[in-house]
Coordinates of C-alpha atoms and ligand atoms in Angstrom, one line a residue:
M1 CA -32.4 3.3 -40.4
T2 CA -32.5 4.9 -36.9
R3 CA -32.8 3.0 -33.6
K4 CA -33.5 4.5 -30.2
T5 CA -32.7 3.1 -26.8
D6 CA -32.1 4.1 -23.1
F7 CA -28.8 2.2 -22.7
L8 CA -26.4 1.6 -25.6
V9 CA -23.6 -0.9 -24.8
I10 CA -20.8 -1.5 -27.3
G11 CA -18.9 -4.7 -26.5
S12 CA -19.9 -8.1 -25.3
G13 CA -16.9 -9.1 -23.1
L14 CA -17.1 -9.2 -19.3
A15 CA -17.4 -5.4 -19.1
G16 CA -20.2 -4.9 -21.6
L17 CA -22.2 -8.0 -20.6
S18 CA -22.1 -7.4 -16.9
Y19 CA -23.0 -3.7 -17.3
A20 CA -25.9 -4.7 -19.6
L21 CA -27.3 -7.2 -17.0
K22 CA -27.0 -4.6 -14.3
V23 CA -29.0 -1.9 -16.1
A24 CA -31.4 -4.0 -18.0
D25 CA -34.2 -4.0 -15.5
K26 CA -34.3 -0.2 -15.7
G27 CA -34.9 0.3 -19.5
K28 CA -34.2 -0.8 -23.0
V29 CA -30.6 -2.0 -23.8
I30 CA -29.1 -2.3 -27.2
L31 CA -25.9 -4.4 -27.0
L32 CA -23.4 -4.4 -30.0
S33 CA -20.7 -6.8 -30.8
K34 CA -18.7 -6.5 -34.0
T35 CA -18.5 -10.3 -34.6
K36 CA -20.3 -13.0 -32.8
L37 CA -21.3 -12.3 -29.2
E38 CA -18.8 -14.7 -27.6
E39 CA -15.7 -13.5 -29.6
T40 CA -13.9 -11.3 -27.0
N41 CA -10.7 -11.0 -25.2
T42 CA -12.6 -12.1 -22.1
R43 CA -13.3 -15.5 -23.6
Y44 CA -9.5 -16.3 -23.9
A45 CA -8.6 -15.3 -20.3
Q46 CA -6.8 -18.2 -18.7
G47 CA -5.3 -17.5 -15.3
G48 CA -8.4 -16.1 -13.5
I49 CA -9.8 -13.2 -11.6
A50 CA -8.1 -11.7 -8.6
A51 CA -10.0 -11.2 -5.3
V52 CA -9.3 -11.5 -1.6
T53 CA -11.3 -14.4 -0.2
Y54 CA -9.6 -16.0 2.8
S55 CA -6.8 -15.1 5.3
P56 CA -3.9 -15.0 5.4
D57 CA -4.7 -12.8 2.3
S58 CA -6.0 -9.4 3.0
H59 CA -7.1 -6.2 1.2
K60 CA -4.0 -4.6 2.4
K61 CA -1.8 -7.2 0.7
H62 CA -3.7 -7.0 -2.6
I63 CA -3.5 -3.2 -2.5
E64 CA 0.2 -3.3 -1.8
D65 CA 0.9 -5.8 -4.6
T66 CA -1.1 -3.7 -7.1
L67 CA 0.7 -0.5 -6.1
I68 CA 4.1 -2.1 -6.4
C69 CA 3.4 -3.5 -9.8
G70 CA 2.0 -0.1 -11.0
D71 CA 5.4 1.4 -10.3
G72 CA 4.1 4.6 -8.6
L73 CA 1.4 5.5 -11.1
C74 CA -1.6 3.8 -9.6
N75 CA -4.3 5.9 -8.1
E76 CA -4.4 4.5 -4.6
N77 CA -8.0 5.4 -4.0
I78 CA -9.0 3.4 -7.1
V79 CA -6.9 0.5 -6.1
R80 CA -8.6 0.5 -2.7
K81 CA -12.0 0.7 -4.4
V82 CA -11.4 -2.2 -6.8
V83 CA -9.8 -4.5 -4.2
S84 CA -12.5 -3.8 -1.6
E85 CA -15.5 -4.2 -4.0
A86 CA -14.1 -7.3 -5.7
S87 CA -15.6 -10.0 -3.5
A88 CA -19.2 -8.7 -3.9
Q89 CA -18.7 -8.8 -7.7
I90 CA -17.4 -12.4 -7.5
L91 CA -20.6 -13.3 -5.8
E92 CA -22.6 -11.6 -8.6
L93 CA -20.7 -13.6 -11.2
I94 CA -21.5 -16.8 -9.3
S95 CA -25.1 -15.8 -9.1
W96 CA -25.1 -15.5 -12.9
G97 CA -23.8 -19.1 -13.2
A98 CA -20.0 -18.7 -13.5
K99 CA -18.2 -21.6 -11.8
F100 CA -14.8 -21.3 -10.1
D101 CA -12.8 -24.4 -9.1
K102 CA -13.0 -25.5 -5.5
K103 CA -10.9 -27.8 -3.3
P104 CA -12.3 -30.9 -1.7
D105 CA -12.9 -28.8 1.5
G106 CA -15.2 -26.5 -0.4
H107 CA -12.9 -23.5 -0.4
F108 CA -11.9 -21.9 -3.7
D109 CA -8.8 -23.4 -5.2
L110 CA -6.7 -20.1 -5.4
A111 CA -3.9 -19.8 -7.8
K112 CA -0.9 -17.5 -7.7
E113 CA 0.6 -15.3 -10.5
G114 CA 3.5 -12.9 -10.9
G115 CA 3.6 -10.0 -8.5
H116 CA 1.0 -11.5 -6.1
S117 CA 2.2 -12.1 -2.5
E118 CA -0.6 -14.6 -1.9
H119 CA -2.7 -17.2 -3.6
R120 CA -5.8 -15.1 -4.6
I121 CA -6.7 -16.0 -8.2
L122 CA -10.1 -17.6 -8.6
H123 CA -10.1 -19.7 -11.7
H124 CA -11.9 -22.3 -13.7
K125 CA -9.2 -24.7 -14.8
D126 CA -7.1 -22.8 -17.3
N127 CA -10.1 -21.4 -19.2
T128 CA -11.7 -19.0 -16.7
G129 CA -12.6 -16.4 -19.4
Y130 CA -14.5 -19.0 -21.4
E131 CA -16.5 -20.0 -18.3
I132 CA -17.4 -16.3 -17.5
Q133 CA -18.3 -15.5 -21.1
R134 CA -20.5 -18.6 -21.3
A135 CA -22.4 -17.8 -18.1
L136 CA -23.0 -14.1 -18.9
T137 CA -23.8 -14.8 -22.6
E138 CA -26.6 -17.2 -21.4
Q139 CA -28.0 -14.5 -19.1
V140 CA -27.9 -11.7 -21.6
I141 CA -29.6 -13.8 -24.3
Q142 CA -32.5 -14.6 -21.9
H143 CA -33.1 -11.0 -20.8
Q144 CA -36.2 -9.5 -22.5
N145 CA -34.9 -5.9 -22.3
I146 CA -31.7 -6.6 -24.0
E147 CA -31.6 -6.4 -27.8
I148 CA -28.5 -8.0 -29.2
L149 CA -27.0 -6.6 -32.4
D150 CA -24.1 -8.9 -33.3
H151 CA -22.1 -8.3 -36.4
Y152 CA -22.6 -4.6 -35.9
F153 CA -19.6 -2.4 -36.1
A154 CA -19.6 0.9 -34.2
I155 CA -17.9 3.5 -36.5
D156 CA -18.1 6.8 -34.7
L157 CA -19.7 8.5 -31.7
L158 CA -22.4 11.1 -32.4
T159 CA -21.8 14.5 -30.7
Q160 CA -22.7 18.2 -31.3
H161 CA -20.2 17.9 -34.2
H162 CA -22.9 16.0 -36.1
L163 CA -25.4 18.9 -35.5
G164 CA -23.0 21.3 -37.2
V165 CA -21.6 22.7 -33.9
P166 CA -17.8 22.9 -33.8
V167 CA -16.2 20.9 -31.0
A168 CA -12.7 21.5 -29.6
R169 CA -10.4 18.9 -28.1
H170 CA -11.1 18.4 -24.3
Q171 CA -14.0 20.9 -24.4
D172 CA -16.0 20.2 -21.3
D173 CA -19.5 20.1 -22.7
I174 CA -19.1 17.5 -25.5
T175 CA -22.1 15.2 -25.3
C176 CA -22.6 11.8 -26.8
F177 CA -25.9 11.0 -28.4
G178 CA -25.2 7.5 -29.7
I179 CA -23.3 6.1 -32.6
Y180 CA -23.2 5.4 -36.3
A181 CA -22.9 1.6 -36.8
L182 CA -22.4 -0.6 -39.8
N183 CA -24.7 -3.6 -40.0
I184 CA -22.2 -6.0 -41.4
R185 CA -24.9 -8.4 -42.7
T186 CA -26.7 -5.7 -44.8
N187 CA -23.8 -3.3 -45.3
Q188 CA -26.1 -0.5 -44.2
I189 CA -25.0 2.3 -41.8
E190 CA -27.5 2.8 -39.1
T191 CA -27.9 5.7 -36.6
I192 CA -28.3 4.4 -33.0
L193 CA -29.5 7.1 -30.7
S194 CA -29.2 6.5 -27.0
K195 CA -29.8 8.4 -23.7
T196 CA -26.5 6.9 -22.5
T197 CA -23.7 5.0 -24.2
L198 CA -21.1 2.7 -22.7
L199 CA -17.8 1.7 -24.5
A200 CA -16.5 -1.7 -23.6
T201 CA -14.6 -2.5 -26.8
G202 CA -11.5 -4.1 -25.2
G203 CA -7.8 -3.7 -26.1
M204 CA -5.6 -3.1 -29.1
G205 CA -3.1 -6.0 -29.2
N206 CA -3.5 -6.3 -33.0
I207 CA -1.4 -3.2 -33.6
Y208 CA 1.6 -5.6 -32.9
Q209 CA 2.8 -8.5 -35.0
T210 CA 2.6 -11.0 -32.1
T211 CA -0.3 -10.8 -29.7
T212 CA -2.4 -13.0 -27.5
N213 CA -5.5 -10.9 -28.4
P214 CA -8.1 -12.1 -30.9
E215 CA -8.6 -10.1 -34.1
I216 CA -11.4 -8.0 -32.6
A217 CA -8.8 -6.1 -30.4
T218 CA -8.1 -3.0 -32.6
G219 CA -8.6 -0.2 -30.2
D220 CA -11.9 0.9 -31.7
G221 CA -13.5 2.6 -28.6
I222 CA -10.3 4.5 -27.8
A223 CA -10.0 5.7 -31.4
M224 CA -13.7 6.8 -31.4
V225 CA -13.3 8.8 -28.3
Y226 CA -10.1 10.4 -29.6
R227 CA -11.8 11.4 -32.8
A228 CA -14.7 12.8 -30.8
K229 CA -12.1 14.9 -28.9
G230 CA -12.4 13.2 -25.5
I231 CA -9.3 12.5 -23.2
I232 CA -7.1 9.5 -23.7
E233 CA -4.2 8.7 -21.3
N234 CA -1.4 6.3 -20.4
M235 CA -1.3 4.7 -23.8
E236 CA 2.5 4.1 -23.5
F237 CA 1.9 1.3 -21.0
V238 CA 1.4 -1.7 -23.3
Q239 CA 1.8 -5.0 -21.4
F240 CA 3.6 -7.8 -23.1
H241 CA 2.8 -11.2 -21.7
P242 CA 6.1 -13.1 -21.1
T243 CA 4.9 -16.5 -22.2
S244 CA 2.9 -17.1 -25.3
L245 CA 3.5 -20.3 -27.1
F246 CA 6.1 -20.0 -29.8
N247 CA 4.3 -20.9 -33.0
P248 CA 4.9 -18.3 -35.7
T249 CA 2.1 -19.6 -38.0
Q250 CA -0.6 -19.0 -35.4
R251 CA -2.4 -15.7 -34.8
P252 CA -3.4 -14.8 -32.1
S253 CA -0.6 -16.4 -30.1
F254 CA -1.8 -19.1 -27.7
L255 CA -1.2 -18.1 -24.1
I256 CA 0.7 -20.2 -21.6
T257 CA -0.8 -18.8 -18.4
E258 CA 1.3 -17.2 -15.7
A259 CA -0.5 -19.5 -13.3
M260 CA 1.8 -22.2 -14.6
R261 CA 4.8 -20.4 -13.2
G262 CA 2.7 -19.9 -10.1
F263 CA 2.4 -23.7 -10.0
G264 CA 6.1 -24.1 -10.2
A265 CA 7.2 -24.0 -13.8
I266 CA 10.5 -22.2 -14.5
L267 CA 12.0 -20.3 -17.4
R268 CA 15.1 -21.5 -19.1
T269 CA 17.2 -20.4 -22.1
K270 CA 17.2 -22.6 -25.2
N271 CA 20.3 -24.4 -23.9
G272 CA 18.4 -25.3 -20.7
K273 CA 19.9 -22.7 -18.3
E274 CA 17.8 -20.8 -15.7
F275 CA 18.2 -17.0 -16.1
M276 CA 15.6 -15.2 -14.1
Y277 CA 17.8 -15.1 -10.9
K278 CA 19.9 -12.5 -12.8
Y279 CA 17.0 -10.1 -13.1
D280 CA 14.8 -10.3 -9.9
K281 CA 14.7 -12.2 -6.6
R282 CA 11.2 -13.3 -7.4
Q283 CA 12.7 -15.0 -10.5
S284 CA 10.0 -16.6 -12.8
L285 CA 7.2 -15.0 -10.7
A286 CA 8.5 -11.4 -10.9
P287 CA 5.9 -8.9 -12.3
R288 CA 5.4 -9.2 -16.1
D289 CA 7.4 -6.2 -17.2
I290 CA 10.5 -7.6 -15.6
V291 CA 10.0 -11.1 -16.9
A292 CA 9.2 -10.0 -20.4
R293 CA 12.2 -7.7 -20.5
A294 CA 14.5 -10.5 -19.2
I295 CA 13.3 -12.9 -21.9
D296 CA 13.7 -10.2 -24.5
T297 CA 17.3 -9.5 -23.3
E298 CA 18.2 -13.2 -23.2
M299 CA 16.8 -13.7 -26.8
K300 CA 18.8 -10.7 -28.0
I301 CA 22.0 -12.1 -26.3
S302 CA 21.6 -15.6 -27.7
G303 CA 19.9 -14.8 -31.0
D304 CA 17.3 -17.4 -30.2
E305 CA 13.7 -17.0 -31.3
Y306 CA 12.3 -18.3 -28.0
V307 CA 13.1 -19.4 -24.4
Y308 CA 11.6 -22.4 -22.6
L309 CA 9.1 -22.9 -19.9
D310 CA 9.9 -26.0 -17.9
A311 CA 7.2 -27.9 -16.1
T312 CA 8.7 -31.3 -16.3
H313 CA 9.7 -31.5 -12.6
L314 CA 6.1 -31.0 -11.5
N315 CA 3.6 -33.7 -10.7
A316 CA 2.4 -34.8 -14.1
E317 CA -1.2 -35.7 -13.2
K318 CA -1.8 -32.5 -11.2
L319 CA -0.2 -30.4 -14.0
K320 CA -2.6 -31.9 -16.6
A321 CA -5.6 -31.5 -14.3
H322 CA -4.8 -27.8 -13.7
F323 CA -4.0 -26.9 -17.2
P324 CA -6.0 -29.2 -19.5
N325 CA -6.3 -26.8 -22.4
I326 CA -2.7 -26.0 -22.5
N327 CA -1.9 -29.7 -22.3
T328 CA -4.2 -30.4 -25.2
K329 CA -2.9 -27.5 -27.3
C330 CA 0.7 -28.5 -26.7
L331 CA 0.0 -32.1 -27.5
E332 CA -1.6 -31.0 -30.8
L333 CA 1.8 -29.5 -31.6
G334 CA 3.7 -32.6 -30.5
I335 CA 4.8 -31.2 -27.1
N336 CA 4.3 -33.3 -24.0
I337 CA 4.3 -30.7 -21.2
T338 CA 5.0 -33.3 -18.6
T339 CA 8.3 -34.4 -20.2
E340 CA 9.3 -31.6 -22.6
F341 CA 10.0 -27.9 -22.3
I342 CA 7.5 -25.5 -23.8
P343 CA 8.9 -22.9 -26.3
V344 CA 7.6 -19.4 -25.3
V345 CA 8.0 -15.8 -26.4
P346 CA 6.6 -12.5 -25.2
A347 CA 3.5 -11.2 -27.0
A348 CA 1.5 -7.9 -26.8
H349 CA -1.3 -8.7 -24.3
Y350 CA -3.0 -5.8 -22.5
L351 CA -3.3 -2.1 -22.6
C352 CA -3.1 -0.4 -19.2
G353 CA -4.1 3.1 -20.5
G354 CA -7.1 4.1 -22.6
I355 CA -10.2 6.4 -22.2
K356 CA -9.8 8.5 -19.1
V357 CA -12.7 7.8 -16.7
D358 CA -13.6 8.8 -13.2
T359 CA -14.7 6.5 -10.3
N360 CA -18.1 5.9 -12.0
G361 CA -16.6 5.1 -15.4
C362 CA -17.7 8.5 -16.8
T363 CA -15.5 9.7 -19.6
T364 CA -14.7 13.3 -20.3
I365 CA -17.7 13.3 -22.8
R366 CA -21.1 13.7 -21.3
R367 CA -23.5 10.7 -21.3
L368 CA -20.5 8.5 -22.4
Y369 CA -19.1 5.8 -20.1
A370 CA -16.1 3.5 -20.6
I371 CA -15.2 0.4 -18.6
G372 CA -13.0 -2.7 -19.1
E373 CA -9.8 -2.8 -21.0
N374 CA -10.6 0.3 -23.2
S375 CA -10.7 2.5 -20.1
S376 CA -8.0 4.1 -17.9
T377 CA -9.3 4.1 -14.4
G378 CA -6.0 4.5 -12.4
L379 CA -6.0 0.9 -11.2
H380 CA -3.0 -0.4 -13.2
G381 CA -0.7 2.6 -13.2
A382 CA 2.4 1.8 -15.3
N383 CA 1.9 -2.0 -15.2
R384 CA -1.1 -4.2 -14.5
L385 CA -0.9 -6.8 -11.8
A386 CA -1.9 -10.2 -13.3
S387 CA -5.7 -11.1 -13.2
N388 CA -6.6 -7.5 -12.1
S389 CA -8.3 -6.7 -15.4
L390 CA -11.3 -9.0 -15.2
I391 CA -12.1 -7.8 -11.7
E392 CA -11.7 -4.2 -12.7
A393 CA -14.2 -4.7 -15.5
I394 CA -16.9 -6.0 -13.3
V395 CA -16.3 -3.6 -10.4
Y396 CA -16.6 -0.7 -12.8
A397 CA -19.6 -2.3 -14.5
E398 CA -21.3 -1.9 -11.1
S399 CA -20.2 1.7 -10.5
A400 CA -21.1 2.8 -14.1
A401 CA -24.5 1.0 -13.9
S402 CA -25.5 2.7 -10.7
H403 CA -24.4 6.1 -12.0
T404 CA -26.3 5.6 -15.3
I405 CA -29.4 4.4 -13.6
E406 CA -29.4 7.5 -11.3
N407 CA -29.0 9.9 -14.3
V408 CA -30.7 8.4 -17.3
S409 CA -34.1 9.9 -16.6
A410 CA -32.7 13.4 -17.1
Y411 CA -31.8 12.6 -20.8
E412 CA -33.8 12.3 -24.0
N413 CA -32.8 10.9 -27.3
Q414 CA -31.3 13.6 -29.5
K415 CA -33.3 14.8 -32.5
N416 CA -32.0 16.0 -35.9
I417 CA -29.0 13.8 -36.2
P418 CA -28.3 13.4 -39.9
A419 CA -27.9 10.0 -41.5
W420 CA -24.3 8.9 -42.3
N421 CA -23.1 10.9 -45.3
D422 CA -21.4 8.7 -47.9
E423 CA -21.4 11.2 -50.7
G424 CA -18.3 10.9 -53.0
T425 CA -17.4 7.4 -51.9
S426 CA -17.1 4.3 -53.9
H427 CA -16.4 0.7 -53.3
N428 CA -12.7 0.2 -52.6
E429 CA -11.4 -2.6 -54.8
E430 CA -7.9 -2.2 -53.4
M431 CA -7.9 -4.5 -50.4
V432 CA -4.2 -4.9 -50.9
L433 CA -3.7 -1.3 -49.7
I434 CA -5.5 -2.0 -46.5
T435 CA -3.7 -5.2 -45.7
Q436 CA -0.3 -3.8 -46.6
E437 CA -0.8 -0.7 -44.4
Y438 CA -1.9 -2.9 -41.5
K439 CA 1.3 -5.0 -41.9
E440 CA 3.4 -1.9 -42.0
L441 CA 1.7 -0.6 -38.9
Q442 CA 2.4 -3.8 -37.0
A443 CA 6.0 -3.8 -38.1
I444 CA 6.5 -0.2 -37.0
M445 CA 5.0 -0.9 -33.6
T446 CA 6.9 -4.2 -33.1
N447 CA 10.3 -2.9 -34.1
Y448 CA 10.2 0.6 -32.6
V449 CA 7.5 0.6 -29.9
G450 CA 8.0 -2.8 -28.3
I451 CA 9.3 -4.0 -25.0
V452 CA 12.5 -1.9 -25.2
R453 CA 12.3 1.6 -26.7
S454 CA 14.5 4.5 -27.4
N455 CA 14.0 8.2 -28.5
L456 CA 15.3 7.4 -31.9
R457 CA 13.1 4.4 -32.4
L458 CA 10.0 6.3 -31.3
K459 CA 10.8 9.2 -33.6
R460 CA 11.2 6.8 -36.5
A461 CA 7.9 5.2 -35.6
F462 CA 6.2 8.6 -35.5
D463 CA 7.6 9.6 -38.9
R464 CA 6.7 6.3 -40.5
L465 CA 3.2 6.3 -39.0
E466 CA 2.5 9.8 -40.3
I467 CA 2.8 8.5 -43.9
I468 CA 0.4 5.6 -43.4
Y469 CA -2.0 7.9 -41.4
S470 CA -2.4 10.4 -44.3
E471 CA -2.7 7.6 -46.9
T472 CA -5.3 5.8 -44.9
E473 CA -7.4 9.0 -44.1
E474 CA -7.4 9.8 -47.8
L475 CA -8.5 6.2 -48.6
F476 CA -11.2 6.3 -45.9
D477 CA -12.7 9.6 -47.3
K478 CA -13.0 8.0 -50.7
S479 CA -14.2 4.5 -49.7
V480 CA -17.6 3.0 -48.9
V481 CA -17.3 2.1 -45.2
S482 CA -16.1 -1.4 -44.4
V483 CA -14.9 -3.1 -41.3
N484 CA -11.4 -3.5 -42.7
I485 CA -10.8 0.2 -43.4
C486 CA -12.4 1.3 -40.1
Q487 CA -10.2 -1.1 -38.1
L488 CA -7.1 0.0 -39.9
R489 CA -8.0 3.7 -39.2
N490 CA -8.7 2.9 -35.5
A491 CA -5.5 0.9 -35.2
I492 CA -3.5 3.8 -36.7
N493 CA -5.2 6.3 -34.3
V494 CA -4.3 4.2 -31.2
A495 CA -0.8 3.5 -32.4
Y496 CA -0.3 7.3 -32.9
L497 CA -1.5 7.9 -29.3
T498 CA 0.9 5.2 -28.0
I499 CA 3.9 6.7 -29.7
K500 CA 3.0 10.2 -28.8
M501 CA 2.6 9.4 -25.1
A502 CA 5.7 7.2 -25.1
R503 CA 7.7 10.1 -26.5
R504 CA 6.3 12.4 -23.9
R505 CA 7.4 10.1 -21.0
R506 CA 11.0 10.9 -20.5
E507 CA 11.8 8.1 -18.1
S508 CA 11.8 4.3 -17.8
R509 CA 8.8 3.3 -15.7
G510 CA 6.8 0.1 -15.5
L511 CA 6.0 -1.1 -19.0
H512 CA 7.6 1.9 -20.7
Y513 CA 11.3 1.0 -20.8
T514 CA 13.7 3.1 -22.9
I515 CA 17.4 2.8 -23.2
D516 CA 17.7 6.6 -23.1
Y517 CA 16.6 7.0 -19.5
P518 CA 17.7 4.9 -16.5
Q519 CA 15.1 2.9 -14.7
R520 CA 13.7 4.6 -11.6
N521 CA 14.3 2.9 -8.3
K522 CA 11.3 0.6 -8.2
L523 CA 9.0 0.5 -5.3
S524 CA 9.7 -3.0 -4.1
K525 CA 9.5 -5.1 -1.0
L526 CA 12.8 -6.7 -1.8
Ligands
LIG1 P1 -13.4 -7.7 -24.5 O1 -13.6 -9.0 -23.7 O2 -12.2 -7.8 -25.3 O3 -14.6 -7.4 -25.4 C1 -14.6 -6.4 -26.4 C2 -15.9 -6.4 -27.1 O4 -16.0 -5.2 -27.8 C3 -16.2 -7.5 -28.1 O5 -17.5 -8.0 -28.0 C4 -16.0 -6.8 -29.4 O6 -16.8 -7.4 -30.5 C5 -16.6 -5.5 -29.1 N1 -16.1 -4.4 -30.0 C6 -14.9 -3.9 -30.2 N2 -14.9 -2.9 -31.1 C7 -16.1 -2.8 -31.5 C8 -16.8 -2.0 -32.5 N3 -16.1 -1.1 -33.2 N4 -18.1 -2.2 -32.7 C9 -18.8 -3.1 -32.0 N5 -18.3 -3.9 -31.1 C10 -16.9 -3.8 -30.8 N6 -7.3 -10.8 -17.5 C11 -7.5 -11.2 -16.2 O7 -7.9 -10.5 -15.3 N7 -7.2 -12.5 -16.0 C12 -6.8 -13.4 -16.9 O8 -6.6 -14.6 -16.6 C13 -6.6 -12.9 -18.2 N8 -6.1 -13.7 -19.2 C14 -6.0 -13.3 -20.5 C15 -5.6 -14.2 -21.5 C16 -5.6 -13.7 -22.8 C17 -5.2 -14.7 -23.9 C18 -6.0 -12.4 -23.1 C19 -6.0 -11.9 -24.5 C20 -6.3 -11.5 -22.1 C21 -6.4 -12.0 -20.8 N9 -6.7 -11.1 -19.7 C22 -6.9 -11.6 -18.5 C23 -7.2 -9.7 -20.0 C24 -8.7 -9.7 -20.0 O9 -9.2 -10.9 -20.7 C25 -9.2 -8.5 -20.8 O10 -8.6 -7.4 -20.3 C26 -10.7 -8.4 -20.5 O11 -11.4 -9.6 -20.9 C27 -11.3 -7.3 -21.4 O12 -12.7 -7.4 -21.2 P2 -13.6 -6.3 -22.0 O13 -15.0 -6.6 -21.7 O14 -13.1 -4.9 -21.6 O15 -13.3 -6.4 -23.5
LIG2 C1 -2.4 -15.4 -17.6 O1 -3.2 -16.3 -17.3 O2 -1.2 -15.5 -17.5 C2 -3.0 -14.0 -18.0 C3 -3.5 -13.3 -16.8 C4 -3.7 -11.9 -17.1 O3 -3.4 -11.4 -18.1 O4 -4.2 -11.2 -16.1

């Protein structure tokens, strides 16, 4: 089956939904989601969305905090753009029905997180992402120009390669004509042709054993662009959230928002001692890379499996009112957060790099845009400032939508794209091969490409990955396409890029910390 559209959007998180709503009055939109529409990283966001609203906060301060956190690798023009365009996009979110908590005086109740010099995080209790996802999902479902294809899995981008024209890596006239997608309900592979395509497929936390990301985060968009020979960058900067709830039987790991530390909670070792003062003057509210590394170090010194977050000294009623979901979740596990410490461990959380894009979200492949977590805009540099990703997603949705609308009339749907070729494939009965390769991949990434790295660990990771890469490619060529094998293949591709870029970076910077190179003198106000 072949479908045709003006705007193809892959992903139904904040990036995909907001872009779809912004272009939908100008033509037909097809919106893909690989599971149900609401199952996204966006939905699990807790802390909130950063934007400057009132003095004493200012654009200057938000810019400075973002630059300090990014450890010298942010693109200052992009930081300026996102910070200054943020408040207009907050208003748009509100106009779509998203609600943010307010104080009795009518002002937004602003929270503070690590690396922020002011209270500037708009939030909806401790489930901001759920609220944003709810509001935008309702809007998208109602829009007549948006056709939703949920349980559709984007497999690969269509380019000249599919017309039999050879394409070289980074060649500057590669053009995207749409995608091949697996309709998961029918098991049929469809060709979706589009004048423009947007990738908003989110992150890749699942390449690690412990992650806050839901199962959908397997780096699909990045892997597709890599295979289509577009440019990917900054993959070495994987952010580990310092405080996910220690509960080894649960995947994904439940997040204990940084806003709780902003509210006054403090980190302690298992024997109750404070330790952050040894690592940074900002203590428990230092940027994430510092806190995650400090916890990792303390756990290695003590041999403990977790550290504690202590909120017992805080006002119990206010604590429960601000963090109702965390309170409920912890109570389910027998932890009363008002009287007991919460066991926490770092978990893979966010990818700062990804598909290289310009200020309009244009990738290096023509007619292909990327926004949200799968893109690399230059905002985050070597380390993302907390709550800067939701705002980046919607600011770039606006830029990419304006650019697409200006240009779409110049394009036509491509003709003569062949249907997916499944010659020589058969149903793969060996699910065990896929699950085992996935487990090996996660072990490699966790043990050798985690919070602390070394040249030797990275080389070992590279060598081990090569083996599972060739085994999986061979299996892919022989197998009828399934979500499991596609996700494994994508996860291996993005893991490869992470290791390759980590090996190339011969320094410790931001989230990339290696014992072989001393840490640079960080830009810091301290
Ligand atoms: P997502 O919301 O992850 O959406 C990805 C979409 O792509 C999904 O619809 C998925 O089905 C689809 N998709 C993926 N691959 C395919 C494929 N092959 N075919 C079809 N569809 C596909 N950031 C903040 O700024 N503030 C916070 O408070 C915050 N808290 C967080 C808490 C948690 C627990 C987590 C995990 C992240 C948090 N983040 C936070 C980060 C932030 O939530 C994400 O970076 C952001 O939501 C990403 O949005 P997105 O639209 O780019 O992708
Ligand atoms: C959190 O609430 O701690 C997560 C915020 C983020 O990842 O930006």
